[in-house]
Tab-separated table of C-alpha atoms and ligand atoms in Angstrom:
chain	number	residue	atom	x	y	z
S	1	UNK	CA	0.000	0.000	0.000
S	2	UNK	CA	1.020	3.666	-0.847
S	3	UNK	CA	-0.275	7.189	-0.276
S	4	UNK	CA	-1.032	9.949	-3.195
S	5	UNK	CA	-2.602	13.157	-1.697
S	6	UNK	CA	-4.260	11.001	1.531
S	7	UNK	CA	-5.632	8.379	-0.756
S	8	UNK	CA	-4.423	4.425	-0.167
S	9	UNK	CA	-3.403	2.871	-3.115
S	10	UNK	CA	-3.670	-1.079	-2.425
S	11	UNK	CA	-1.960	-2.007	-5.878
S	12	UNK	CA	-2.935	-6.060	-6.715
S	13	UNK	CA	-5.103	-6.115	-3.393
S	14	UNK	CA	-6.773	-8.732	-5.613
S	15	UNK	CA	-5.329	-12.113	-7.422
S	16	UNK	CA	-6.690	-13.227	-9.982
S	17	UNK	CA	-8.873	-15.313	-8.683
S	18	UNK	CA	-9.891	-13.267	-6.410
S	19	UNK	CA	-10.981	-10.765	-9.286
S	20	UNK	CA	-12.961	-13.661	-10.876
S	21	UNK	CA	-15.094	-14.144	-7.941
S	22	UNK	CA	-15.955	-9.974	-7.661
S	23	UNK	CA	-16.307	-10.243	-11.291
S	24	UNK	CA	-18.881	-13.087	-11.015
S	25	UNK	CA	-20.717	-11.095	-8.345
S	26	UNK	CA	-20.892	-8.056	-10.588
S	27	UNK	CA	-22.238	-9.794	-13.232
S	28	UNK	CA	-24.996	-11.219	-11.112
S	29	UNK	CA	-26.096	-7.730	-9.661
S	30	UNK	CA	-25.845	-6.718	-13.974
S	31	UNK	CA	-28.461	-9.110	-14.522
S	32	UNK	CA	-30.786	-8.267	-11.293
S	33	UNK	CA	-30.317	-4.616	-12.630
S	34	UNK	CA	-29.511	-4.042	-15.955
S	35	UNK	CA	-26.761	-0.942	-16.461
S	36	UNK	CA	-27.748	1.756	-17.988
S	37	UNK	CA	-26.804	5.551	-19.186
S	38	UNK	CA	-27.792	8.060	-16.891
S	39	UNK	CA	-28.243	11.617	-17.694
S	40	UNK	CA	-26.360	14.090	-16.383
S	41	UNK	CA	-28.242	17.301	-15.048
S	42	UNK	CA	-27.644	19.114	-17.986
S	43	UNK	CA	-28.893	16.685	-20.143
S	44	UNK	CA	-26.396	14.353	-21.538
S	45	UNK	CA	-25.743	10.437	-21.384
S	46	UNK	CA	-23.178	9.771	-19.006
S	47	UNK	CA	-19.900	7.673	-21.059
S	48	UNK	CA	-19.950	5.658	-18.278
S	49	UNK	CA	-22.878	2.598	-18.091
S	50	UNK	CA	-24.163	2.526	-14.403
S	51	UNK	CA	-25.980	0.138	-12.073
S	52	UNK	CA	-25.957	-0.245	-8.014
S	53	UNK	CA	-26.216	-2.881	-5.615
S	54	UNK	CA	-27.219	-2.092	-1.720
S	55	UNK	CA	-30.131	-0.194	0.122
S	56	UNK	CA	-29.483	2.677	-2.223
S	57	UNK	CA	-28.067	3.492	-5.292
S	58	UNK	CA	-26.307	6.392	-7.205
S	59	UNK	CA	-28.406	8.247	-9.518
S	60	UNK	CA	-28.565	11.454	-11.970
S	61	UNK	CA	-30.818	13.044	-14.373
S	62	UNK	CA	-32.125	16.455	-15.079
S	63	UNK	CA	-32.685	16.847	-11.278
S	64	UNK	CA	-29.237	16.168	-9.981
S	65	UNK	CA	-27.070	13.834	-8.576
S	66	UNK	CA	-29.279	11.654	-5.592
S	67	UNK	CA	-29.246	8.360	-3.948
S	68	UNK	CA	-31.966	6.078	-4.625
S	69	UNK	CA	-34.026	3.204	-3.610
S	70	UNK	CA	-34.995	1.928	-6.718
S	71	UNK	CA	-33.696	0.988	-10.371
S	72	UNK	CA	-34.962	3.248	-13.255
S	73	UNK	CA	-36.700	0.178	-14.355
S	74	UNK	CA	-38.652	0.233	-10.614
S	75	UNK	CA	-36.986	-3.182	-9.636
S	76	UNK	CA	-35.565	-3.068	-6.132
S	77	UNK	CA	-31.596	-2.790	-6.395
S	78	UNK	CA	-29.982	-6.274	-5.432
S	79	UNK	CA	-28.476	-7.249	-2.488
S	80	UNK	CA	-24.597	-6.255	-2.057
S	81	UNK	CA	-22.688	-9.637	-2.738
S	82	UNK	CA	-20.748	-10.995	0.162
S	83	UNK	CA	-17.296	-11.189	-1.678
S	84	UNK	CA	-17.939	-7.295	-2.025
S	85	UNK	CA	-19.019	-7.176	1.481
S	86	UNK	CA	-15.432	-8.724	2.716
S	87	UNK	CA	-13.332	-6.491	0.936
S	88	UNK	CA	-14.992	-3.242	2.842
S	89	UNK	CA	-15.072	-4.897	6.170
S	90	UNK	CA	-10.972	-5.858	5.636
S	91	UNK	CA	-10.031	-2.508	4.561
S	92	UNK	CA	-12.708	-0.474	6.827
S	93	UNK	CA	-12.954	-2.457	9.834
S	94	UNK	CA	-15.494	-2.134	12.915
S	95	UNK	CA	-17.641	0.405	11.437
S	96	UNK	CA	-20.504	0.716	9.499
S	97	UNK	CA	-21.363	-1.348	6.589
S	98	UNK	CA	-21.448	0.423	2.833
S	99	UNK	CA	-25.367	1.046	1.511
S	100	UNK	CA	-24.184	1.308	-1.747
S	101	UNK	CA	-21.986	-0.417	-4.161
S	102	UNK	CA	-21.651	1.753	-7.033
S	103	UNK	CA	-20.880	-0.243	-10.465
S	104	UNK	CA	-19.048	1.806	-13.492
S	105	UNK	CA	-18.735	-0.056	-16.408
S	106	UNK	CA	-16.016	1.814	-18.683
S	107	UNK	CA	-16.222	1.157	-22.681
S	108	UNK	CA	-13.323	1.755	-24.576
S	109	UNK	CA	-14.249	5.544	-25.183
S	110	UNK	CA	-15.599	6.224	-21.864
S	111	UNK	CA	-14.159	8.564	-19.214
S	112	UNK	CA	-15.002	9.870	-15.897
S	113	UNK	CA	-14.438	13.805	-15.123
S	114	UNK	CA	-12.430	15.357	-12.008
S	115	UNK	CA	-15.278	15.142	-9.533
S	116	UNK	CA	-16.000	15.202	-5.374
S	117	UNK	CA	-18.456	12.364	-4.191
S	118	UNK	CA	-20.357	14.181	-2.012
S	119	UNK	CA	-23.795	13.097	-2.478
S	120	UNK	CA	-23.864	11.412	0.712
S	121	UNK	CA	-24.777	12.050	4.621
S	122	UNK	CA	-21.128	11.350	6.675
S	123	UNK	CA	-18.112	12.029	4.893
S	124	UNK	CA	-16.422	10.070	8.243
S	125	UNK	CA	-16.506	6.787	5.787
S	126	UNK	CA	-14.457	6.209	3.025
S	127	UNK	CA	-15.574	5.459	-0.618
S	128	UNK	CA	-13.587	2.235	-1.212
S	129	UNK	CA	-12.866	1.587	-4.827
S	130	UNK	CA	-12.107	-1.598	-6.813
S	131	UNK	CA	-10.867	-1.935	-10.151
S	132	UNK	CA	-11.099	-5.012	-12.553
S	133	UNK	CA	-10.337	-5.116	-16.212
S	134	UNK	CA	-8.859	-2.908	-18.587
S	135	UNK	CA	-6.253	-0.085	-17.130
S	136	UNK	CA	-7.683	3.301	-16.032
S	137	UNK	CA	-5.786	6.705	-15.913
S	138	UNK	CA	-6.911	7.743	-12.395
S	139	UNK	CA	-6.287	11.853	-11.792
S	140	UNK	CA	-5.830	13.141	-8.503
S	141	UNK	CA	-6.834	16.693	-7.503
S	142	UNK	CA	-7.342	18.877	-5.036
S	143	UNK	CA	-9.950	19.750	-2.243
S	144	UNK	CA	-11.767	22.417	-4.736
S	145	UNK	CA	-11.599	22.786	-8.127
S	146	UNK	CA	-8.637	23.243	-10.163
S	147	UNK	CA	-4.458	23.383	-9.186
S	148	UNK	CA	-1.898	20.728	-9.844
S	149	UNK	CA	-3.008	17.184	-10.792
S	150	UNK	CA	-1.347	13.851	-10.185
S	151	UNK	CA	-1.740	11.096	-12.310
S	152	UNK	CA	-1.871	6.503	-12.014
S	153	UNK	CA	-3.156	3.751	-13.727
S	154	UNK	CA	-5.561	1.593	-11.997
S	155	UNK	CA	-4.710	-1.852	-12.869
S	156	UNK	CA	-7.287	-4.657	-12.304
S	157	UNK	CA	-7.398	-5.865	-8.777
S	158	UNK	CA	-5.855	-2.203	-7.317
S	159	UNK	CA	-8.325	-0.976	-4.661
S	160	UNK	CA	-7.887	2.848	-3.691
S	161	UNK	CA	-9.373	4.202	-0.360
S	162	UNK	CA	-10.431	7.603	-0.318
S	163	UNK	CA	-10.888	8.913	3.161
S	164	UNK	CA	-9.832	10.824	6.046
S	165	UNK	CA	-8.739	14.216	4.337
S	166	UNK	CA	-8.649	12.641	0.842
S	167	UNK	CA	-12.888	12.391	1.079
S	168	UNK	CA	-13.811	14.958	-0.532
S	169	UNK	CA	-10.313	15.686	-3.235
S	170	UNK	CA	-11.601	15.914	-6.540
S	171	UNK	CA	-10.570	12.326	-8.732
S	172	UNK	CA	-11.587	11.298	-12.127
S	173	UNK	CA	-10.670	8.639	-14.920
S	174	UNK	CA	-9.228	10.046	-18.050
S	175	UNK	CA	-9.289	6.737	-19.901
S	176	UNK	CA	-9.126	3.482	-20.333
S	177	UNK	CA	-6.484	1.032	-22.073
S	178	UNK	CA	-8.848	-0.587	-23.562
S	179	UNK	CA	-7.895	-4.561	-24.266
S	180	UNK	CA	-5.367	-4.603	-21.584
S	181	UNK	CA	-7.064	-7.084	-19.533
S	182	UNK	CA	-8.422	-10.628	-20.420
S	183	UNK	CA	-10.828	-10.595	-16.952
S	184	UNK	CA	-13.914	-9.492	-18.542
S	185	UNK	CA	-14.625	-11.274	-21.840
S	186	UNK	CA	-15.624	-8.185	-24.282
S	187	UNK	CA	-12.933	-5.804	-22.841
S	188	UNK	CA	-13.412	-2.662	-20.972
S	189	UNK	CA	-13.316	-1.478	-17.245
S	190	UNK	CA	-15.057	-1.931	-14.157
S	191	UNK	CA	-15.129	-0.197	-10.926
S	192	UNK	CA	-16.888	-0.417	-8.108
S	193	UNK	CA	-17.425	2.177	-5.258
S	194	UNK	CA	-18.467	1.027	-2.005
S	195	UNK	CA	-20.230	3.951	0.160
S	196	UNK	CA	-22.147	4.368	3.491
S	197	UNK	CA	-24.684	6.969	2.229
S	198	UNK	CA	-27.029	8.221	5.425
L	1	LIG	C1	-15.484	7.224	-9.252
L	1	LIG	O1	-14.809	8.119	-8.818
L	1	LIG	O2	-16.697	7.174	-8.997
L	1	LIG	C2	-14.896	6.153	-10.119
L	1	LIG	C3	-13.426	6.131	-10.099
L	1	LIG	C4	-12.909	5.005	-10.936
L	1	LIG	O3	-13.565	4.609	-11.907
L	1	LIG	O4	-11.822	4.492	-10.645
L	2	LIG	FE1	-15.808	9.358	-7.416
């Protein structure tokens, strides 16, 4: 494990076969709750494809970034899978467990802008996030907008904790390399962000 600005870099917390089984478990919670585009507030299709597991899940259209308790679709969001569940308890232990599991699946054009999660009630968690699949250029920046960036790739079974003073640093994903993985079948990137939300 390393530190860039506050955030833990856990480079290969996962084997292989450990990124199987999350893989598995994503694709389960895919087929409970089919991903999809959402909109952005002003009015565009995200790059990124989107679906959530847990109590609540992430969600954005013309009204804003929000938490909740249903898929567009009105089917209930599925269950967080237990070999999700493990990694937060390892890396976050004796607290709360995450109500969310955020699921970004990244196509070979997609991208993810500098950003703050802050859509939820108690920054005192941190938003725990796995990677599987293809590389991702991961950009670190600062507490507001704008200043010097720092720059990694996210390599498939790296898990990054962003807490303590690093919860609310802006972060993004400039792209993928796409076909750099064999994990997921088609290509492409996955990550997952686990998050207490109330
Ligand atoms: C996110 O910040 O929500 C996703 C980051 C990533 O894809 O690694
Ligand atoms: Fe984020």
């Amino acid at each position: 494990m390393y530190r860039i600005r506050g955030f833990e870099i856990h480079d290969g917390y996962l084997d292989r076969h450990a990124q199987s089984s999350v893989f598995s478990a994503v694709q389960e919670i895919a087929r409970a709750a089919p991903p999809y585009a959402p909109m952005t507030p002003w009015g565009k299709p995200m790059r990124v494809k989107m679906t959530s597991a847990g109590r609540l899940g992430w969600y954005s259209d013309r009204r804003g970034y929000r938490y909740v308790d249903q898929h567009p679709d009105g089917i209930p969001w599925p269950p967080i899978p237990e070999v999700i569940m493990e990694m937060w308890r390892d890396l976050v232990p004796g607290g709360r467990d995450p109500e969310c599991c955020l699921v970004n699946y990244y196509g070979e054009d997609a991208r993810m802008g500098l950003h703050q999660d802050k859509d939820e009630a108690d920054f005192a968690y941190p938003v725990v996030s796995v990677s599987l699949g293809d590389d991702g250029l991961f950009r670190i920046g600062n507490d507001t907008k704008g200043g010097k960036t720092e720059s990694l790739w996210l390599r498939s079974g790296d898990v990054v904790v962003m807490g303590g003073d690093a919860r609310l640093r802006y972060h993004g994903i400039d792209k993928i390399r796409f076909g750099t993985s064999t994990l997921l079948p088609k290509g492409g990137r996955i990550n997952l962000t686990l998050r207490v939300v109330t």
